[in-house]
CSV table of C-alpha atoms in Angstrom, one decimal:
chain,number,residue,atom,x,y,z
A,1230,UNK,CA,1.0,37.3,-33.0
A,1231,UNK,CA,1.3,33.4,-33.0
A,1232,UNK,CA,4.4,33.9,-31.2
A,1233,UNK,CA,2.6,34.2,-27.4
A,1234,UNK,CA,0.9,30.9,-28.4
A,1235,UNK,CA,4.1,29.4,-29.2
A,1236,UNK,CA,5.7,30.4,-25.8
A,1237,UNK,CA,2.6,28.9,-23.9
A,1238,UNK,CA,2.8,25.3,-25.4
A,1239,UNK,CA,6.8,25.4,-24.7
A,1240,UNK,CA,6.6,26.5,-21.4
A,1241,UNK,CA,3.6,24.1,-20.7
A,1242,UNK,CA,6.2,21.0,-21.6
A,1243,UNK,CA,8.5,22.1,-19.9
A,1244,UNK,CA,6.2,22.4,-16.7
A,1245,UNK,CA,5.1,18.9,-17.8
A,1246,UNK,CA,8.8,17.6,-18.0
A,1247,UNK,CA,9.7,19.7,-14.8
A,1248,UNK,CA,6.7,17.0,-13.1
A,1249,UNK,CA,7.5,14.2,-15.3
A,1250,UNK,CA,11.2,14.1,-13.5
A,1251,UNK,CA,10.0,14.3,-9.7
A,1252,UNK,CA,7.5,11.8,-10.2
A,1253,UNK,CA,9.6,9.3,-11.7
A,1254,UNK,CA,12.4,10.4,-9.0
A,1255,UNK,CA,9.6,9.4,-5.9
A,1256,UNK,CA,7.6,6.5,-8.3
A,1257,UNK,CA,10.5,3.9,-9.1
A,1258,UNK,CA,12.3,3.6,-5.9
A,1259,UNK,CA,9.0,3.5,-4.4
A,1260,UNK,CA,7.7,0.5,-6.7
A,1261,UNK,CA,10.8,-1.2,-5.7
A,1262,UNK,CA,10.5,-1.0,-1.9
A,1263,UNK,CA,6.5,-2.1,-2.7
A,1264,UNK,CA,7.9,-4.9,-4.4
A,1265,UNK,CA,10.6,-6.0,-2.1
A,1266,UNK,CA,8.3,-6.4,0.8
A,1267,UNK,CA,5.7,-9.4,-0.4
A,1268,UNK,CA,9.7,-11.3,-1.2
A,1269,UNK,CA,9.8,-11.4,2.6
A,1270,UNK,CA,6.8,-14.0,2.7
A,1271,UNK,CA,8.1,-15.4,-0.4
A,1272,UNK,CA,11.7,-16.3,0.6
A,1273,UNK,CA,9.7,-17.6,4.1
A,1274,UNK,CA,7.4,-19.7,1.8
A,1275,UNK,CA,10.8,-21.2,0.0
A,1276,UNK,CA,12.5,-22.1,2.8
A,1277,UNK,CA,9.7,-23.4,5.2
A,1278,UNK,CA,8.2,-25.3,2.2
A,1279,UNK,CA,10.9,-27.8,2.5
A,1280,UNK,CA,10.2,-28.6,5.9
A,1281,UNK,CA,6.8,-30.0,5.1
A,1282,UNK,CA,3.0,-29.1,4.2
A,1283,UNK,CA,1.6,-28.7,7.7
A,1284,UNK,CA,4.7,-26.3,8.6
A,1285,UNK,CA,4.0,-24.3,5.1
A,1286,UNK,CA,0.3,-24.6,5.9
A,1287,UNK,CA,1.0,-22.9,9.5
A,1288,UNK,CA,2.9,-20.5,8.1
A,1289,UNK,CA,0.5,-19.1,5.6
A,1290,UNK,CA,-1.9,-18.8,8.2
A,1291,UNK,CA,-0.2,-16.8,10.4
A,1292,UNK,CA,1.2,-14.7,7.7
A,1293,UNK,CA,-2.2,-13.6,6.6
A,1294,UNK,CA,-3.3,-12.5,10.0
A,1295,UNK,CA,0.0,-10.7,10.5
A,1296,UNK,CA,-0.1,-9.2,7.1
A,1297,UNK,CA,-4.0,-8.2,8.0
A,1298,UNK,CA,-2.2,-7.0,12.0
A,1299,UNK,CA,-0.2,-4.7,10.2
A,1300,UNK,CA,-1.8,-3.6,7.0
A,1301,UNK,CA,-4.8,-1.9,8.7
A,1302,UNK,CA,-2.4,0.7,9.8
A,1303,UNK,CA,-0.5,1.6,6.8
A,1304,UNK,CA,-2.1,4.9,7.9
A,1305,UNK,CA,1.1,5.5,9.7
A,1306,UNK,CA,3.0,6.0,6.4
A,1307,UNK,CA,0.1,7.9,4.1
A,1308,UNK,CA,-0.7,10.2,7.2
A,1309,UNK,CA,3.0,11.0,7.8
A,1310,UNK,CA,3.7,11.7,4.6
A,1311,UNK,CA,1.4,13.9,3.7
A,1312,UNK,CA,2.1,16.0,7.4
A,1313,UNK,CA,5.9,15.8,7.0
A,1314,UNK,CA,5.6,17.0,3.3
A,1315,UNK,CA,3.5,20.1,4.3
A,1316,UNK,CA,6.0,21.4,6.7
A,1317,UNK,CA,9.1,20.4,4.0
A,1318,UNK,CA,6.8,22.9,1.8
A,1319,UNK,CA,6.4,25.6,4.5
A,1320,UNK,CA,10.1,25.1,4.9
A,1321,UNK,CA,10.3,24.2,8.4
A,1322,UNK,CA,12.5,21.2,8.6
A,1323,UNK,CA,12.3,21.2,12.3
A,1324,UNK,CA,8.9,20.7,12.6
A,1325,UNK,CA,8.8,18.3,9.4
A,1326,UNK,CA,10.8,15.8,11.8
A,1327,UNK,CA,9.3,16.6,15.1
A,1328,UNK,CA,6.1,15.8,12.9
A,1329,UNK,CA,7.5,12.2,12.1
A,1330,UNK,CA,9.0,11.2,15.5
A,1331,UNK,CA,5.5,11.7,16.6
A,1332,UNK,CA,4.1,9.4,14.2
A,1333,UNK,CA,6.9,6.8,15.1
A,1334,UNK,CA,6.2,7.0,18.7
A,1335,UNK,CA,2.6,6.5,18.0
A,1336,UNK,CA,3.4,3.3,15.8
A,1337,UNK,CA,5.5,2.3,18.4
A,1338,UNK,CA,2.5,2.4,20.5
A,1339,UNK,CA,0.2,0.6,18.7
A,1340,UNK,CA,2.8,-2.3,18.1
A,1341,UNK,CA,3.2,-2.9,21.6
A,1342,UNK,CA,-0.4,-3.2,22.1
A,1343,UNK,CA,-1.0,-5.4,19.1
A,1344,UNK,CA,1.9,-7.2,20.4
A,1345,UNK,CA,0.3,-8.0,23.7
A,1346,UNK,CA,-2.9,-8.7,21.6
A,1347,UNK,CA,-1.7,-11.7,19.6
A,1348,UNK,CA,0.2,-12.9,21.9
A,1349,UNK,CA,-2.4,-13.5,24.6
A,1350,UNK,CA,-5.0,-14.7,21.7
A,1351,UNK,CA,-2.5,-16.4,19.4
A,1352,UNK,CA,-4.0,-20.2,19.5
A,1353,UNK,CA,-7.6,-19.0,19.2
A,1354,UNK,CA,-7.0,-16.6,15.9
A,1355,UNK,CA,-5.1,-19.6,14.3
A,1356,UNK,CA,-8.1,-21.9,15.7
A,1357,UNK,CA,-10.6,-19.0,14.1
A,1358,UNK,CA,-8.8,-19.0,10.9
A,1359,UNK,CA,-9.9,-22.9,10.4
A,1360,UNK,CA,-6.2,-24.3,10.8
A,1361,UNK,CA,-5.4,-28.0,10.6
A,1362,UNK,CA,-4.7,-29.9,13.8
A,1363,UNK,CA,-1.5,-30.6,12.1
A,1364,UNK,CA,-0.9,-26.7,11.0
A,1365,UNK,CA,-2.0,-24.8,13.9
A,1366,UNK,CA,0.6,-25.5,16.3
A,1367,UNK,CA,3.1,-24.6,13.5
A,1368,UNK,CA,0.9,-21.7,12.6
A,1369,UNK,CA,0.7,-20.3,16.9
A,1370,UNK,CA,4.6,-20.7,17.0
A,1371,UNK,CA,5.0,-18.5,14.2
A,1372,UNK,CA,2.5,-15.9,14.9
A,1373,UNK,CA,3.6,-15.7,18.5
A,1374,UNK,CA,7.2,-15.1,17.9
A,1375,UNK,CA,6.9,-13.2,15.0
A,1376,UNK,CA,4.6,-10.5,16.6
A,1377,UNK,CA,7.4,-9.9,18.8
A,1378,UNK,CA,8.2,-8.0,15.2
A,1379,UNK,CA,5.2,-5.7,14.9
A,1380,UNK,CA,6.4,-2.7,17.0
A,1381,UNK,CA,9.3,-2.3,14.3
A,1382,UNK,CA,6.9,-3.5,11.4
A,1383,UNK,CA,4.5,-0.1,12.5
A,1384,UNK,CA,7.7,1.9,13.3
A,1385,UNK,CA,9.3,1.2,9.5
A,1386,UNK,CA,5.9,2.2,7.9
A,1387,UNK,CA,5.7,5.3,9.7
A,1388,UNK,CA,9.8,6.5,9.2
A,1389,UNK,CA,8.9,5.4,5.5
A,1390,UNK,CA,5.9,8.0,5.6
A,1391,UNK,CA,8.7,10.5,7.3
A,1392,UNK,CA,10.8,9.8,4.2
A,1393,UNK,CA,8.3,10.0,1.5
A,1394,UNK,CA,7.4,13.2,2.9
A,1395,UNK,CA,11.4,14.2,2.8
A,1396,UNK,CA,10.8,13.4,-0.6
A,1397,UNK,CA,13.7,10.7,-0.2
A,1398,UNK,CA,12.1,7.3,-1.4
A,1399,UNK,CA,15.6,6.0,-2.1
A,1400,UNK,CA,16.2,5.3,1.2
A,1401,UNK,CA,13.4,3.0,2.0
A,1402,UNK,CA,14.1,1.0,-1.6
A,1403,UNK,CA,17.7,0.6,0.3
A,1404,UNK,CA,15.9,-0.9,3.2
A,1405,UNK,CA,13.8,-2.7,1.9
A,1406,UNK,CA,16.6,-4.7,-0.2
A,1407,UNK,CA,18.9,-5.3,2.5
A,1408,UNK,CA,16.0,-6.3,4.7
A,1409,UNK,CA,15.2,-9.0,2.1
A,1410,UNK,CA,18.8,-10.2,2.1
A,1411,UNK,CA,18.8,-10.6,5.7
A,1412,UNK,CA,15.8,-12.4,6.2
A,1413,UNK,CA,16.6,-15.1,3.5
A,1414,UNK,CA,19.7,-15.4,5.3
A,1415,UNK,CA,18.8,-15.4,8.8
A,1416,UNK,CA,15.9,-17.8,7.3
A,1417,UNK,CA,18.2,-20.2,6.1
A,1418,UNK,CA,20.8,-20.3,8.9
A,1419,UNK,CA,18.3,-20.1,11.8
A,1420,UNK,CA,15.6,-22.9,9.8
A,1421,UNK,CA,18.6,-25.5,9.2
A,1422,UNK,CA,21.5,-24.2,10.2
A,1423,UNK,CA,20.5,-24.1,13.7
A,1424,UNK,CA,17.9,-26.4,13.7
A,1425,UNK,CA,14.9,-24.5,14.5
A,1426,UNK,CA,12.5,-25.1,12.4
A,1427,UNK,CA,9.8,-22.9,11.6
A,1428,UNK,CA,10.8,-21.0,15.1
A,1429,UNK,CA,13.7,-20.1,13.1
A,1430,UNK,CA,12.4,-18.7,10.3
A,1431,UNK,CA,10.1,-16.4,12.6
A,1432,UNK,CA,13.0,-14.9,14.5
A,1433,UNK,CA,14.9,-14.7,11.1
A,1434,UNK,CA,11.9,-12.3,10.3
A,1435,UNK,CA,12.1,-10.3,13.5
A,1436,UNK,CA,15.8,-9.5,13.7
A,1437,UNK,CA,15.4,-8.4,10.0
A,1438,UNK,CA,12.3,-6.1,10.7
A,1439,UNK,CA,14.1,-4.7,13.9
A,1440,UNK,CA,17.4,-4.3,11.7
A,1441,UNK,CA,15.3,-2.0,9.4
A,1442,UNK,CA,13.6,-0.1,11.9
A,1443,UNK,CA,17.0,0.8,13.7
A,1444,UNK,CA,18.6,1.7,10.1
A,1445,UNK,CA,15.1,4.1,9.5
A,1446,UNK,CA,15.2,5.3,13.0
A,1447,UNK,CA,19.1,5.7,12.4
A,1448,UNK,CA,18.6,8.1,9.3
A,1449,UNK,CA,15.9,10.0,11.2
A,1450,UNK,CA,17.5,10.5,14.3
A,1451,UNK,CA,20.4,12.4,12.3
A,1452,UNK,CA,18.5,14.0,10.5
A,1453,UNK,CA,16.8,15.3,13.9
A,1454,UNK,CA,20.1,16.3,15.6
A,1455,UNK,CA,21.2,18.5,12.4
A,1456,UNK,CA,17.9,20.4,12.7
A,1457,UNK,CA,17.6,20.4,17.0
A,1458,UNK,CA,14.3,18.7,16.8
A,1459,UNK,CA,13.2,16.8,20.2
A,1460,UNK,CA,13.3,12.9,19.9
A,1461,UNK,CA,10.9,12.8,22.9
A,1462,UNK,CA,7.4,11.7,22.8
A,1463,UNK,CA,5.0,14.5,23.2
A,1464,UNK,CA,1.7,13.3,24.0
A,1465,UNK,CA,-0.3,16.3,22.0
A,1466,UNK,CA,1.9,15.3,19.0
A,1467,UNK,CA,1.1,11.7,19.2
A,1468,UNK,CA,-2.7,12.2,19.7
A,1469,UNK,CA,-2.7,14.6,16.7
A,1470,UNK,CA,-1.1,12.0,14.6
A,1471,UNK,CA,-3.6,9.6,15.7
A,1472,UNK,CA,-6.6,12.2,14.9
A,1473,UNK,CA,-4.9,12.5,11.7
A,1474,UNK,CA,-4.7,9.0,10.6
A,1475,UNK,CA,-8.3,8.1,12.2
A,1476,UNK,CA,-10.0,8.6,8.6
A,1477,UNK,CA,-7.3,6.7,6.8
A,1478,UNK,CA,-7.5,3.7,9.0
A,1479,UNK,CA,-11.6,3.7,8.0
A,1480,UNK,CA,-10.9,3.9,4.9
A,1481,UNK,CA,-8.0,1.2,4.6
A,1482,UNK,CA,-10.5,-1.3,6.7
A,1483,UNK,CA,-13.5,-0.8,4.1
A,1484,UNK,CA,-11.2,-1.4,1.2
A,1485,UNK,CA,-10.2,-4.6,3.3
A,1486,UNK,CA,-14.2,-5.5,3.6
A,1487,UNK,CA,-14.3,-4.8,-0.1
A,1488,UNK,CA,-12.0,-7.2,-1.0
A,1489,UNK,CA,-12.4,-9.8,1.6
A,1490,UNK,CA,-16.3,-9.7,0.6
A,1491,UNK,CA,-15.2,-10.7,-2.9
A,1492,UNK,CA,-13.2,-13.7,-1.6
A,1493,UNK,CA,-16.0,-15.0,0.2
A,1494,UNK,CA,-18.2,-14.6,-2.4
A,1495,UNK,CA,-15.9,-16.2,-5.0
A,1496,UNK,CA,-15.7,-19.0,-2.2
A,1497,UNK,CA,-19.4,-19.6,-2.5
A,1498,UNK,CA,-19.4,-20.2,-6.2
A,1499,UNK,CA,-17.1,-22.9,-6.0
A,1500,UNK,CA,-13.5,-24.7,-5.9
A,1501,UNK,CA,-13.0,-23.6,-9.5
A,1502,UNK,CA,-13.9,-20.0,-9.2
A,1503,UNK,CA,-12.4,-19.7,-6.0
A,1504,UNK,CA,-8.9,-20.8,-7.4
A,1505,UNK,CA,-9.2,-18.6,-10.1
A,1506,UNK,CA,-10.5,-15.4,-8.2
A,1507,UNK,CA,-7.2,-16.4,-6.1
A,1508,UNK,CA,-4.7,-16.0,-9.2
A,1509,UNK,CA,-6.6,-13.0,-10.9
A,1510,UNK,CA,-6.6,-10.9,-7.2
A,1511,UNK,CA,-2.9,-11.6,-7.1
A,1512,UNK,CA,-2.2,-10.0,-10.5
A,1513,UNK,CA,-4.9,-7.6,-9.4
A,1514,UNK,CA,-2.8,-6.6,-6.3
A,1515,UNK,CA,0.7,-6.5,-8.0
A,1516,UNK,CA,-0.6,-4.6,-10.8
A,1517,UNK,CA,-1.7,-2.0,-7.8
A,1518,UNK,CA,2.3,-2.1,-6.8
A,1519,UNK,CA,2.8,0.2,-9.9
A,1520,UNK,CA,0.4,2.5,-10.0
A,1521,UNK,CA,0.3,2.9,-6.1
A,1522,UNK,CA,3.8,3.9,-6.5
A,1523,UNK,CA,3.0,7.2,-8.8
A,1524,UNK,CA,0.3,7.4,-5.5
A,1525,UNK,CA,3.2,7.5,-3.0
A,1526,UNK,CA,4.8,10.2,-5.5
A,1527,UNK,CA,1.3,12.2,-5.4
A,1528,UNK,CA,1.1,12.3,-1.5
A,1529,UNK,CA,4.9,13.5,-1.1
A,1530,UNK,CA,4.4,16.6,-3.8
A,1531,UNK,CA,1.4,17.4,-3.2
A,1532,UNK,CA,1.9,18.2,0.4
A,1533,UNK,CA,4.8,19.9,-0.5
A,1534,UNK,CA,2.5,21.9,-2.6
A,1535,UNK,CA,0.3,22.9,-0.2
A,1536,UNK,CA,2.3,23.3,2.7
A,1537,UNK,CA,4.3,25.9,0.6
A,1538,UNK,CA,1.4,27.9,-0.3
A,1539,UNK,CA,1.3,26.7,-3.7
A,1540,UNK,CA,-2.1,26.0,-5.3
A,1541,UNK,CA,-1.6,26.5,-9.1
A,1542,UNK,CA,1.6,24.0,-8.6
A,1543,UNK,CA,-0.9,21.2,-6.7
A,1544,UNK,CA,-3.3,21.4,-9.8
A,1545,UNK,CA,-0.3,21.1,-12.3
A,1546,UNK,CA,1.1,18.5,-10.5
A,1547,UNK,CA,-2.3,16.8,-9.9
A,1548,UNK,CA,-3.2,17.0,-13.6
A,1549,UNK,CA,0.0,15.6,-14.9
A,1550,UNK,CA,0.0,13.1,-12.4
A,1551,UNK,CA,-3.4,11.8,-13.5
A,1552,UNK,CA,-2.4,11.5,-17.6
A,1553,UNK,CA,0.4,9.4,-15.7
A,1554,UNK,CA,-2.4,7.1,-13.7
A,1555,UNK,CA,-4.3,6.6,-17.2
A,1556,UNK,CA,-1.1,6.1,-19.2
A,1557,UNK,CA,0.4,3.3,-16.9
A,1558,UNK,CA,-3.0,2.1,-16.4
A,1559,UNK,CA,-3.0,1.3,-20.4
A,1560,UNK,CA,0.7,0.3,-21.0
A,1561,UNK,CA,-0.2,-2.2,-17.7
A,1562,UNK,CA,-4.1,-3.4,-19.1
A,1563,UNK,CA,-1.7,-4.3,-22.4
A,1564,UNK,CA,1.1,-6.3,-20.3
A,1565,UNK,CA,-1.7,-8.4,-18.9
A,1566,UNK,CA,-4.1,-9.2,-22.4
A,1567,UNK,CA,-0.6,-9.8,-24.2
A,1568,UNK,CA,1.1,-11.8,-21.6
A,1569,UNK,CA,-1.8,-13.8,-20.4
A,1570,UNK,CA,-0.9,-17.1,-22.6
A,1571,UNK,CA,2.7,-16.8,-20.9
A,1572,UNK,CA,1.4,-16.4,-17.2
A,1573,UNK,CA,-2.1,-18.3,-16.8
A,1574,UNK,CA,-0.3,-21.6,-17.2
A,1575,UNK,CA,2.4,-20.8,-14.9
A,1576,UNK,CA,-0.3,-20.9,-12.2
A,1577,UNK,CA,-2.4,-23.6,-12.8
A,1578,UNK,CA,-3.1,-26.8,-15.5
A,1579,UNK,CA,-6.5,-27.5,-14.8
A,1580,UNK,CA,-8.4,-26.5,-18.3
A,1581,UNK,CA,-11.8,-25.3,-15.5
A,1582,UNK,CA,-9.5,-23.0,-14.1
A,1583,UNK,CA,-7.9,-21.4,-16.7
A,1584,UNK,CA,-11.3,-20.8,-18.6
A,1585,UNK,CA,-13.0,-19.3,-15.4
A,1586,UNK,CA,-9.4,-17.1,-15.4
A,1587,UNK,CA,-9.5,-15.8,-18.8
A,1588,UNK,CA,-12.8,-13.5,-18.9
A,1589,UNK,CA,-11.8,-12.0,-15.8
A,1590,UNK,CA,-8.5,-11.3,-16.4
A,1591,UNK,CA,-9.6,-9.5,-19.5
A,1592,UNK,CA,-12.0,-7.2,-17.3
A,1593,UNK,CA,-8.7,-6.3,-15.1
A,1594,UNK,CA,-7.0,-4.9,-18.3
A,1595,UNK,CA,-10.0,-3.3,-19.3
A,1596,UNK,CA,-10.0,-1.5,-15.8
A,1597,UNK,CA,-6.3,-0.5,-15.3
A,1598,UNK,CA,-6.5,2.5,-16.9
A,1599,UNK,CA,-9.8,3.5,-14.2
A,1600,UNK,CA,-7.4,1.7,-11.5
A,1601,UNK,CA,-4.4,4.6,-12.4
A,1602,UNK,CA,-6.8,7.4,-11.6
A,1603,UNK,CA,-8.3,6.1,-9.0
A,1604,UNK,CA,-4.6,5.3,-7.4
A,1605,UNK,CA,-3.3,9.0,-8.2
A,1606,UNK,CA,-6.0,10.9,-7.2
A,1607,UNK,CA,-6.2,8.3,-3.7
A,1608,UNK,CA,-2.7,9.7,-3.0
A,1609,UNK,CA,-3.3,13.4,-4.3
A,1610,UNK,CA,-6.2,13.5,-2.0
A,1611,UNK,CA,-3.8,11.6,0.8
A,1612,UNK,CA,-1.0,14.3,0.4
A,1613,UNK,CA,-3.5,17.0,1.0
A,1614,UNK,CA,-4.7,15.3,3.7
A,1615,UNK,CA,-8.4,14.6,3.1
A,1616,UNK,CA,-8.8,11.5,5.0
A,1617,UNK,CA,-12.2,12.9,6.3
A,1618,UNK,CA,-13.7,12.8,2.9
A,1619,UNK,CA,-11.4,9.6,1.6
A,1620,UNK,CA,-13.2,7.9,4.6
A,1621,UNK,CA,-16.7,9.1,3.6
A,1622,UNK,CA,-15.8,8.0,0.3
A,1623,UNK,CA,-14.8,4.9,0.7
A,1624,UNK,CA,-17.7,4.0,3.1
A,1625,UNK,CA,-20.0,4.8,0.1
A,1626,UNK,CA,-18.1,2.1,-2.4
A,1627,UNK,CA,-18.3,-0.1,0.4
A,1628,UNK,CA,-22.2,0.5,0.4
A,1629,UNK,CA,-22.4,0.1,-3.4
A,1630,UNK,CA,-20.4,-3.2,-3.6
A,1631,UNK,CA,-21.6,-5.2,-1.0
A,1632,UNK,CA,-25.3,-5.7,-2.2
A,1633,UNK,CA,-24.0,-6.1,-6.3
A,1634,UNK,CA,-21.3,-8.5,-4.7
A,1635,UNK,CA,-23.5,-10.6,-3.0
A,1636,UNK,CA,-26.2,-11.2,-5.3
A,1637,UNK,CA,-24.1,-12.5,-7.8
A,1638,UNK,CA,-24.2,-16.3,-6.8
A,1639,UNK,CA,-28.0,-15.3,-5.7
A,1640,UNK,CA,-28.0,-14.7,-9.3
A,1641,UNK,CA,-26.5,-17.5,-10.8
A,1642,UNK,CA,-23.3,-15.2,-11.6
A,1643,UNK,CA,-20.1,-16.8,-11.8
A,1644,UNK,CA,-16.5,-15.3,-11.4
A,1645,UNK,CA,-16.7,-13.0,-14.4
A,1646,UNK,CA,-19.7,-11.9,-13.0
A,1647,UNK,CA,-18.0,-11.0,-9.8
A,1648,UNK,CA,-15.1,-9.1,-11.5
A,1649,UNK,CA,-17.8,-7.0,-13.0
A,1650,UNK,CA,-18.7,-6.7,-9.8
A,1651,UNK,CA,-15.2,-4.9,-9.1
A,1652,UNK,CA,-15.5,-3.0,-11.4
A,1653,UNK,CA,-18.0,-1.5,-10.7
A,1654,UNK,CA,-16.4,-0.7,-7.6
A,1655,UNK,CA,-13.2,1.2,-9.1
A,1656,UNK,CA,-15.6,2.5,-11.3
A,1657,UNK,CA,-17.6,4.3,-8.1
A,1658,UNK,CA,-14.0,4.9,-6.5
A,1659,UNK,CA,-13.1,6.8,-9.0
A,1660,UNK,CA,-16.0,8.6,-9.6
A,1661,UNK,CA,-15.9,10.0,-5.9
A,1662,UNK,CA,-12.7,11.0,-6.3
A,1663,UNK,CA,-13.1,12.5,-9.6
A,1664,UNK,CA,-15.7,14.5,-8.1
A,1665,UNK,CA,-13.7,15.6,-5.0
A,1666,UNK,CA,-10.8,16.4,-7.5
A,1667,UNK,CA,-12.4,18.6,-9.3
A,1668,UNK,CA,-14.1,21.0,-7.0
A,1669,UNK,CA,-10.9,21.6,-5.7
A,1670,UNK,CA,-12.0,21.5,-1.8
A,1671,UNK,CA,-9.0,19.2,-1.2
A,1672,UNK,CA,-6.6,22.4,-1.6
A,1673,UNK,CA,-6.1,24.0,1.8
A,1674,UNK,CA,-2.4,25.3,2.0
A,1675,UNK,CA,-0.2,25.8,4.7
A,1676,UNK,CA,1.7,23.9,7.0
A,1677,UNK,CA,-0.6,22.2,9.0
A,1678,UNK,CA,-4.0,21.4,7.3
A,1679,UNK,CA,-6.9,23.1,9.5
């Protein structure tokens, strides 16, 4: 008789071990692509920082409104992924692709006309964004040439999201990497070599963004000719994609107000709070590298899931894919407690700083384990393709921040008080998508989600 119970728990770790495999197959080549692409702005920093402040200062303005030019439409990748994986699942390769090309003629699209944005406005954002009269002409330069970049900046999310949903996140960690090798490179001959300047480095950055585009558009077009599916635009496609990724792009510009509303706060309480805030959102943001990668790993199987028909597998995979968010969220909240003496002095020596640091970094460890689930069950919902709630969702944290966020230096709060503040927020993130989870509305199979 205690042999059925036996047979249960084996077959339940192997299930688990069967999940365990594919997520760390998708996760770590999708950390390391995350990771490679802030090294762009980094090996730009190192090689334009030698040319002078007001250079370095123009080009951290302009890469932050790029960065925010881009970012608000990383919709392109989460919205193709989850599409491209249902069809995978339904096993329609064909349509899978013919899914993608759509959402790369629609980035395509919307980098044109972002294009033609900044670069008709290009001196008045740098002149909004409080530049320098030494750094802005530094800081137009650099925004105008490098949005010449965007269209293949959109294009590489969106034939990353094709990928994912492939299931191949190898490829775009190969990208990624030789990307980074060719902008240092073009960086360093174009900036001195050549004598250009920061111009240099800018163009360095645009052939290495269109280089990646070509090699993602390369791999996809192949796989397109081994299946027959069309490579031409088709307007219904396109405006389905857009339909599609609509939600998402709410919800990735309320998580933008969220944490933009914490940096003007922190901005209000003073120089020493606002460094701090500075150094702990950095850590806060890398430490979201790793678990958004089990996310990207979410989105590609659960669509499969679901697009094969599959319902039990979505909640196995969903489950085991949340004890992963929680586990990495601990192993990570232990990193930063034992590692903080190492790290907090690598940033800054003023004593203020480091004290205003401390508590706050402590609340971030505390909340890595919330920050897991809230980052797997973001891309479980994702791969099902529940923007519609995800937006609603978001909206709601975004209502419940805001007022706790902006009474804190009404308050007399400082910074420790504001990273209660966030967490709060994850807290109310993850509660909503707990919730959702849970009453398992988010699983509707088939290829296309109706």
């Amino acid at each position: 008789m205690a042999q059925a119970p036996t047979t249960a728990r084996q077959a339940a770790r192997r299930t688990a071990r069967r999940h365990d495999r594919e997520i760390l197959a998708l996760a770590v080549p999708a950390f390391g692509a995350l990771v490679a692409e802030p090294l762009f702005l980094m090996a730009d920093s190192a090689i334009v920082g030698h040319l002078g402040t007001p250079q370095l200062a123009g080009l951290g303005i302009a890469a932050a409104l790029l960065t925010t030019a881009v970012s608000v439409f990383v919709f392109l990748a989460y919205a193709t992924t989850a599409a491209v994986a249902r069809r995978l699942g339904a096993g329609d390769l064909q349509a899978a692709i013919r899914q993608g090309m759509d959402g790369i003629w629609l980035a395509l699209l919307l980098g044109a006309a972002v294009t033609l944005g900044v670069l008709a406005t290009a001196p008045l954002l740098v002149e909004a964004f409080g530049a320098s009269p030494t750094a802005a002409p530094h800081a137009a330069t650099y925004l105008r040439i490098s949005s010449l970049g965007i269209p293949a900046m959109l294009a590489v999310l969106a034939a990353t999201g094709v990928l994912r949903g492939l299931q191949d996140t190898r490829t775009p960690l190969y990208v990624a990497i030789g990307g980074f090798a060719a902008n240092a490179g073009l960086n360093l001959a174009l900036v001195y070599g050549a004598g250009l300047g920061i111009a240099g480095s800018a163009w360095g950055t645009v052939i290495a963004q269109c280089a990646m585009a070509a090699a993602y558009l390369a791999v996809v077009v192949r796989g397109a000719r081994r299946h027959d599916a069309s490579l031409r635009p088709d307007a219904a496609g396109i405006r389905a994609c857009a339909r599609a990724g609509a939600p998402l792009l709410v919800r990735t510009l309320s998580l933008r107000a969220i944490l933009m509303i914490a940096t003007a706060v922190a901005a209000r309480l003073g120089d020493t709070d606002i460094a701090a805030h500075q150094v702990v959102l950095s850590l806060w943001n890398l430490l979201a590298f790793a678990l958004d990668a089990i996310a990207i790993a979410g989105q590609a199987i659960i669509g499969r899931h679901l697009g094969a028909g599959d319902a039990t597998g979505a909640r196995a995979a969903c489950r085991r894919m949340v004890q992963w968010g929680i586990g990495s969220g601990v192993v990570l909240g232990a990193l930063v407690v034992l590692a903080r003496p190492v790290f907090i002095p690598l940033f800054t020596s003023d004593p203020a700083v480091r004290d205003a640091m401390l508590p706050a970094l402590l609340l971030v460890a505390l909340g890595q384990p919330v920050a897991g689930v809230v980052f797997v069950l973001d891309g479980v919902l994702m791969g099902a393709g529940d923007g519609t709630y995800l937006a609603g969702a978001m909206l709601l944290v975004l209502a419940v921040f805001a007022p706790v966020a902006l009474l804190v230096p009404a308050l007399g709060g400082g910074l420790t008080a504001l990273w209660w503040a966030m967490t709060l927020m994850m807290a109310a993130r993850m509660a909503t998508l707990w919730l959702r989870a849970r009453s398992g509305r988010w699983i509707v199979t088939g290829a296309v989600r109706s």
